[in-house]
């Protein structure tokens, strides 16, 4: 769901086009990065290490207030980054679970809630990342963005959609490739492999 997350993060900055057009590019870029950031934990404690559905959401409230009261590149960037990361972490609940083949629906872990210290179960509104409905969401989010953003951000949106299309086409094959390659790796790699690959 990464393309969907970054596009959703960007779209959070849409009100700036009217409210403070000079700050809109900063907002779009920060929303993109906030939407991206949680998934940097892809290979180390995925959906736990950098996913904070409760805390990003709480932090984004004062940040948003600061951006409204004292709009500047810095306050807008901080607010949109946190909002993007919060939306990503919350949205992961509505996707599939943490497993090599999430379309099988065997995992009860969608995202970790550090506040309650427990895993949130997947609701599977989007069955898995790279499912056709995930791509549909990405495309749907990109339509208003393509109207709202100027170059070079427009190229970022188009590039993100291109990644989403390729990922959707290859998603199931990627899991099979991982399943075939991982057993061939020397045991020494074991501690470094995500749990879902073992
Ligand atoms: Zn995520």
mmCIF file of C-alpha atoms and ligand atoms in Angstrom:
data_model
loop_
_atom_site.group_PDB
_atom_site.id
_atom_site.type_symbol
_atom_site.label_atom_id
_atom_site.label_comp_id
_atom_site.label_asym_id
_atom_site.label_seq_id
_atom_site.Cartn_x
_atom_site.Cartn_y
_atom_site.Cartn_z
ATOM 1 C CA UNK A 1 0.000 0.000 0.000
ATOM 2 C CA UNK A 2 3.009 2.302 -0.088
ATOM 3 C CA UNK A 3 1.988 4.197 -3.268
ATOM 4 C CA UNK A 4 -1.489 4.672 -1.769
ATOM 5 C CA UNK A 5 0.022 5.894 1.516
ATOM 6 C CA UNK A 6 2.283 8.494 -0.103
ATOM 7 C CA UNK A 7 -0.492 9.792 -2.388
ATOM 8 C CA UNK A 8 -2.914 10.010 0.558
ATOM 9 C CA UNK A 9 -0.237 11.887 2.534
ATOM 10 C CA UNK A 10 0.182 14.361 -0.314
ATOM 11 C CA UNK A 11 -3.555 14.902 -0.659
ATOM 12 C CA UNK A 12 -3.730 15.959 3.007
ATOM 13 C CA UNK A 13 -1.993 19.159 1.883
ATOM 14 C CA UNK A 14 -4.766 20.007 -0.617
ATOM 15 C CA UNK A 15 -6.344 22.778 1.555
ATOM 16 C CA UNK A 16 -3.074 24.727 1.305
ATOM 17 C CA UNK A 17 -3.682 25.385 -2.388
ATOM 18 C CA UNK A 18 -6.460 27.757 -1.313
ATOM 19 C CA UNK A 19 -5.290 28.765 2.176
ATOM 20 C CA UNK A 20 -1.577 29.388 1.622
ATOM 21 C CA UNK A 21 -0.573 28.589 -1.982
ATOM 22 C CA UNK A 22 3.069 29.560 -1.392
ATOM 23 C CA UNK A 23 3.321 26.790 1.218
ATOM 24 C CA UNK A 24 1.468 24.135 -0.805
ATOM 25 C CA UNK A 25 4.572 22.571 -2.449
ATOM 26 C CA UNK A 26 6.215 22.174 0.985
ATOM 27 C CA UNK A 27 2.996 20.615 2.305
ATOM 28 C CA UNK A 28 2.680 18.172 -0.584
ATOM 29 C CA UNK A 29 6.315 17.103 -0.243
ATOM 30 C CA UNK A 30 6.038 16.702 3.543
ATOM 31 C CA UNK A 31 2.806 14.706 3.184
ATOM 32 C CA UNK A 32 4.541 12.413 0.701
ATOM 33 C CA UNK A 33 7.483 11.861 3.071
ATOM 34 C CA UNK A 34 5.176 11.339 6.071
ATOM 35 C CA UNK A 35 3.224 8.753 4.085
ATOM 36 C CA UNK A 36 6.474 7.040 3.191
ATOM 37 C CA UNK A 37 8.279 7.162 6.526
ATOM 38 C CA UNK A 38 6.579 4.353 8.529
ATOM 39 C CA UNK A 39 7.404 1.755 5.873
ATOM 40 C CA UNK A 40 11.134 2.389 6.265
ATOM 41 C CA UNK A 41 10.791 -0.374 8.872
ATOM 42 C CA UNK A 42 10.003 -2.835 6.031
ATOM 43 C CA UNK A 43 12.899 -5.132 6.917
ATOM 44 C CA UNK A 44 13.184 -4.547 10.632
ATOM 45 C CA UNK A 45 10.101 -4.954 12.791
ATOM 46 C CA UNK A 46 7.735 -4.113 9.940
ATOM 47 C CA UNK A 47 4.552 -2.266 10.946
ATOM 48 C CA UNK A 48 5.905 -1.899 14.476
ATOM 49 C CA UNK A 49 9.272 -0.093 14.608
ATOM 50 C CA UNK A 50 8.107 3.074 12.804
ATOM 51 C CA UNK A 51 4.325 2.622 12.860
ATOM 52 C CA UNK A 52 2.584 4.601 15.608
ATOM 53 C CA UNK A 53 -1.162 4.843 14.878
ATOM 54 C CA UNK A 54 -1.919 6.503 18.224
ATOM 55 C CA UNK A 55 1.155 8.639 18.859
ATOM 56 C CA UNK A 56 1.541 10.157 15.381
ATOM 57 C CA UNK A 57 -2.157 11.037 15.514
ATOM 58 C CA UNK A 58 -1.810 12.709 18.922
ATOM 59 C CA UNK A 59 1.347 14.593 17.918
ATOM 60 C CA UNK A 60 -0.215 15.794 14.686
ATOM 61 C CA UNK A 61 -2.903 17.769 16.566
ATOM 62 C CA UNK A 62 -0.618 20.405 18.172
ATOM 63 C CA UNK A 63 1.491 20.411 15.000
ATOM 64 C CA UNK A 64 -1.601 21.167 12.929
ATOM 65 C CA UNK A 65 -2.607 23.900 15.354
ATOM 66 C CA UNK A 66 0.873 25.455 15.103
ATOM 67 C CA UNK A 67 0.673 25.371 11.290
ATOM 68 C CA UNK A 68 -2.701 27.128 11.343
ATOM 69 C CA UNK A 69 -1.717 29.749 13.931
ATOM 70 C CA UNK A 70 1.787 30.425 12.608
ATOM 71 C CA UNK A 71 1.996 29.142 9.033
ATOM 72 C CA UNK A 72 5.561 28.769 7.791
ATOM 73 C CA UNK A 73 7.507 26.227 5.764
ATOM 74 C CA UNK A 74 8.661 24.598 8.999
ATOM 75 C CA UNK A 75 5.312 24.363 10.819
ATOM 76 C CA UNK A 76 3.518 23.196 7.659
ATOM 77 C CA UNK A 77 6.199 20.596 6.930
ATOM 78 C CA UNK A 78 6.108 19.189 10.462
ATOM 79 C CA UNK A 79 2.297 19.071 10.526
ATOM 80 C CA UNK A 80 1.930 17.389 7.120
ATOM 81 C CA UNK A 81 4.715 14.925 7.859
ATOM 82 C CA UNK A 82 3.044 13.826 11.099
ATOM 83 C CA UNK A 83 -0.420 13.753 9.523
ATOM 84 C CA UNK A 84 0.889 11.639 6.643
ATOM 85 C CA UNK A 85 2.583 9.194 9.028
ATOM 86 C CA UNK A 86 -0.535 9.055 11.232
ATOM 87 C CA UNK A 87 -2.850 8.365 8.310
ATOM 88 C CA UNK A 88 -0.485 5.665 7.025
ATOM 89 C CA UNK A 89 -0.267 3.930 10.416
ATOM 90 C CA UNK A 90 -4.034 4.014 10.947
ATOM 91 C CA UNK A 91 -4.780 2.982 7.350
ATOM 92 C CA UNK A 92 -2.609 -0.124 7.681
ATOM 93 C CA UNK A 93 -5.334 -1.511 9.978
ATOM 94 C CA UNK A 94 -7.684 -1.619 7.016
ATOM 95 C CA UNK A 95 -5.299 -3.627 4.849
ATOM 96 C CA UNK A 96 -4.113 -7.221 4.998
ATOM 97 C CA UNK A 97 -1.984 -8.950 7.634
ATOM 98 C CA UNK A 98 1.746 -9.402 7.987
ATOM 99 C CA UNK A 99 2.554 -12.541 6.059
ATOM 100 C CA UNK A 100 4.420 -13.516 2.938
ATOM 101 C CA UNK A 101 1.152 -14.172 1.054
ATOM 102 C CA UNK A 102 -1.346 -11.807 2.692
ATOM 103 C CA UNK A 103 -4.135 -12.832 0.263
ATOM 104 C CA UNK A 104 -4.324 -16.131 2.189
ATOM 105 C CA UNK A 105 -5.586 -14.186 5.212
ATOM 106 C CA UNK A 106 -3.749 -16.185 7.907
ATOM 107 C CA UNK A 107 -2.191 -13.325 9.870
ATOM 108 C CA UNK A 108 -3.880 -11.527 12.767
ATOM 109 C CA UNK A 109 -1.305 -8.712 12.709
ATOM 110 C CA UNK A 110 -1.988 -5.555 10.703
ATOM 111 C CA UNK A 111 -0.146 -2.850 12.657
ATOM 112 C CA UNK A 112 1.288 -2.564 16.160
ATOM 113 C CA UNK A 113 -0.409 -0.267 18.650
ATOM 114 C CA UNK A 114 2.375 0.916 20.951
ATOM 115 C CA UNK A 115 -0.147 2.581 23.229
ATOM 116 C CA UNK A 116 -2.073 -0.594 24.063
ATOM 117 C CA UNK A 117 1.030 -2.740 23.465
ATOM 118 C CA UNK A 118 -0.766 -5.125 21.145
ATOM 119 C CA UNK A 119 -1.162 -5.938 17.475
ATOM 120 C CA UNK A 120 -4.263 -4.636 15.738
ATOM 121 C CA UNK A 121 -5.951 -7.277 13.580
ATOM 122 C CA UNK A 122 -6.300 -6.626 9.839
ATOM 123 C CA UNK A 123 -9.751 -5.500 8.679
ATOM 124 C CA UNK A 124 -8.910 -6.257 5.028
ATOM 125 C CA UNK A 125 -10.934 -3.453 3.435
ATOM 126 C CA UNK A 126 -8.015 -3.655 1.027
ATOM 127 C CA UNK A 127 -7.254 -7.402 0.991
ATOM 128 C CA UNK A 128 -3.483 -6.898 0.689
ATOM 129 C CA UNK A 129 -0.914 -4.381 -0.524
ATOM 130 C CA UNK A 130 -0.769 -4.598 -4.297
ATOM 131 C CA UNK A 131 -4.370 -5.873 -4.614
ATOM 132 C CA UNK A 132 -6.420 -4.398 -7.433
ATOM 133 C CA UNK A 133 -8.469 -2.299 -4.975
ATOM 134 C CA UNK A 134 -5.200 -0.874 -3.608
ATOM 135 C CA UNK A 135 -4.287 0.213 -7.144
ATOM 136 C CA UNK A 136 -7.769 1.658 -7.615
ATOM 137 C CA UNK A 137 -7.263 3.731 -4.454
ATOM 138 C CA UNK A 138 -3.895 4.991 -5.708
ATOM 139 C CA UNK A 139 -5.366 6.009 -9.052
ATOM 140 C CA UNK A 140 -8.353 7.664 -7.349
ATOM 141 C CA UNK A 141 -6.068 9.706 -5.084
ATOM 142 C CA UNK A 142 -3.823 10.712 -7.965
ATOM 143 C CA UNK A 143 -6.630 12.335 -9.994
ATOM 144 C CA UNK A 144 -7.161 15.379 -7.720
ATOM 145 C CA UNK A 145 -3.414 15.536 -7.069
ATOM 146 C CA UNK A 146 -2.613 15.844 -10.757
ATOM 147 C CA UNK A 147 -4.925 18.862 -10.878
ATOM 148 C CA UNK A 148 -3.555 20.430 -7.675
ATOM 149 C CA UNK A 149 0.206 20.030 -7.946
ATOM 150 C CA UNK A 150 2.671 21.669 -10.313
ATOM 151 C CA UNK A 151 5.846 20.204 -11.755
ATOM 152 C CA UNK A 152 8.108 18.718 -10.449
ATOM 153 C CA UNK A 153 5.623 17.217 -7.957
ATOM 154 C CA UNK A 154 3.403 16.143 -10.833
ATOM 155 C CA UNK A 155 6.211 13.836 -11.976
ATOM 156 C CA UNK A 156 6.327 12.385 -8.453
ATOM 157 C CA UNK A 157 2.603 11.541 -8.659
ATOM 158 C CA UNK A 158 2.951 9.986 -12.119
ATOM 159 C CA UNK A 159 6.025 8.022 -11.008
ATOM 160 C CA UNK A 160 4.184 6.761 -7.931
ATOM 161 C CA UNK A 161 1.296 5.507 -10.067
ATOM 162 C CA UNK A 162 3.784 3.769 -12.379
ATOM 163 C CA UNK A 163 5.308 2.004 -9.352
ATOM 164 C CA UNK A 164 1.816 1.011 -8.155
ATOM 165 C CA UNK A 165 0.906 -0.510 -11.534
ATOM 166 C CA UNK A 166 4.129 -2.542 -11.735
ATOM 167 C CA UNK A 167 3.844 -3.639 -8.106
ATOM 168 C CA UNK A 168 0.227 -4.756 -8.581
ATOM 169 C CA UNK A 169 1.178 -6.740 -11.689
ATOM 170 C CA UNK A 170 4.109 -8.480 -9.943
ATOM 171 C CA UNK A 171 2.820 -8.703 -6.355
ATOM 172 C CA UNK A 172 2.087 -12.425 -6.208
ATOM 173 C CA UNK A 173 5.154 -13.340 -8.227
ATOM 174 C CA UNK A 174 7.360 -11.344 -5.830
ATOM 175 C CA UNK A 175 6.100 -13.467 -2.929
ATOM 176 C CA UNK A 176 6.897 -16.661 -4.859
ATOM 177 C CA UNK A 177 10.379 -15.369 -5.686
ATOM 178 C CA UNK A 178 10.993 -14.582 -1.998
ATOM 179 C CA UNK A 179 9.679 -18.031 -1.010
ATOM 180 C CA UNK A 180 12.052 -19.671 -3.505
ATOM 181 C CA UNK A 181 15.146 -17.596 -2.702
ATOM 182 C CA UNK A 182 14.989 -17.425 1.098
ATOM 183 C CA UNK A 183 15.536 -21.198 1.728
ATOM 184 C CA UNK A 184 18.671 -20.998 -0.441
ATOM 185 C CA UNK A 185 20.292 -18.360 1.767
ATOM 186 C CA UNK A 186 22.936 -19.482 4.282
ATOM 187 C CA UNK A 187 21.659 -19.840 7.854
ATOM 188 C CA UNK A 188 23.807 -16.883 8.885
ATOM 189 C CA UNK A 189 21.228 -14.614 7.228
ATOM 190 C CA UNK A 190 18.376 -15.926 9.377
ATOM 191 C CA UNK A 191 18.503 -13.271 12.115
ATOM 192 C CA UNK A 192 18.310 -10.531 9.482
ATOM 193 C CA UNK A 193 15.283 -11.861 7.595
ATOM 194 C CA UNK A 194 11.813 -10.556 8.410
ATOM 195 C CA UNK A 195 9.774 -13.123 10.322
ATOM 196 C CA UNK A 196 7.260 -13.413 7.480
ATOM 197 C CA UNK A 197 9.995 -14.731 5.153
ATOM 198 C CA UNK A 198 10.874 -17.699 7.395
HETATM 199 ZN ZN1 LIG B 1 2.837 0.589 6.692
#
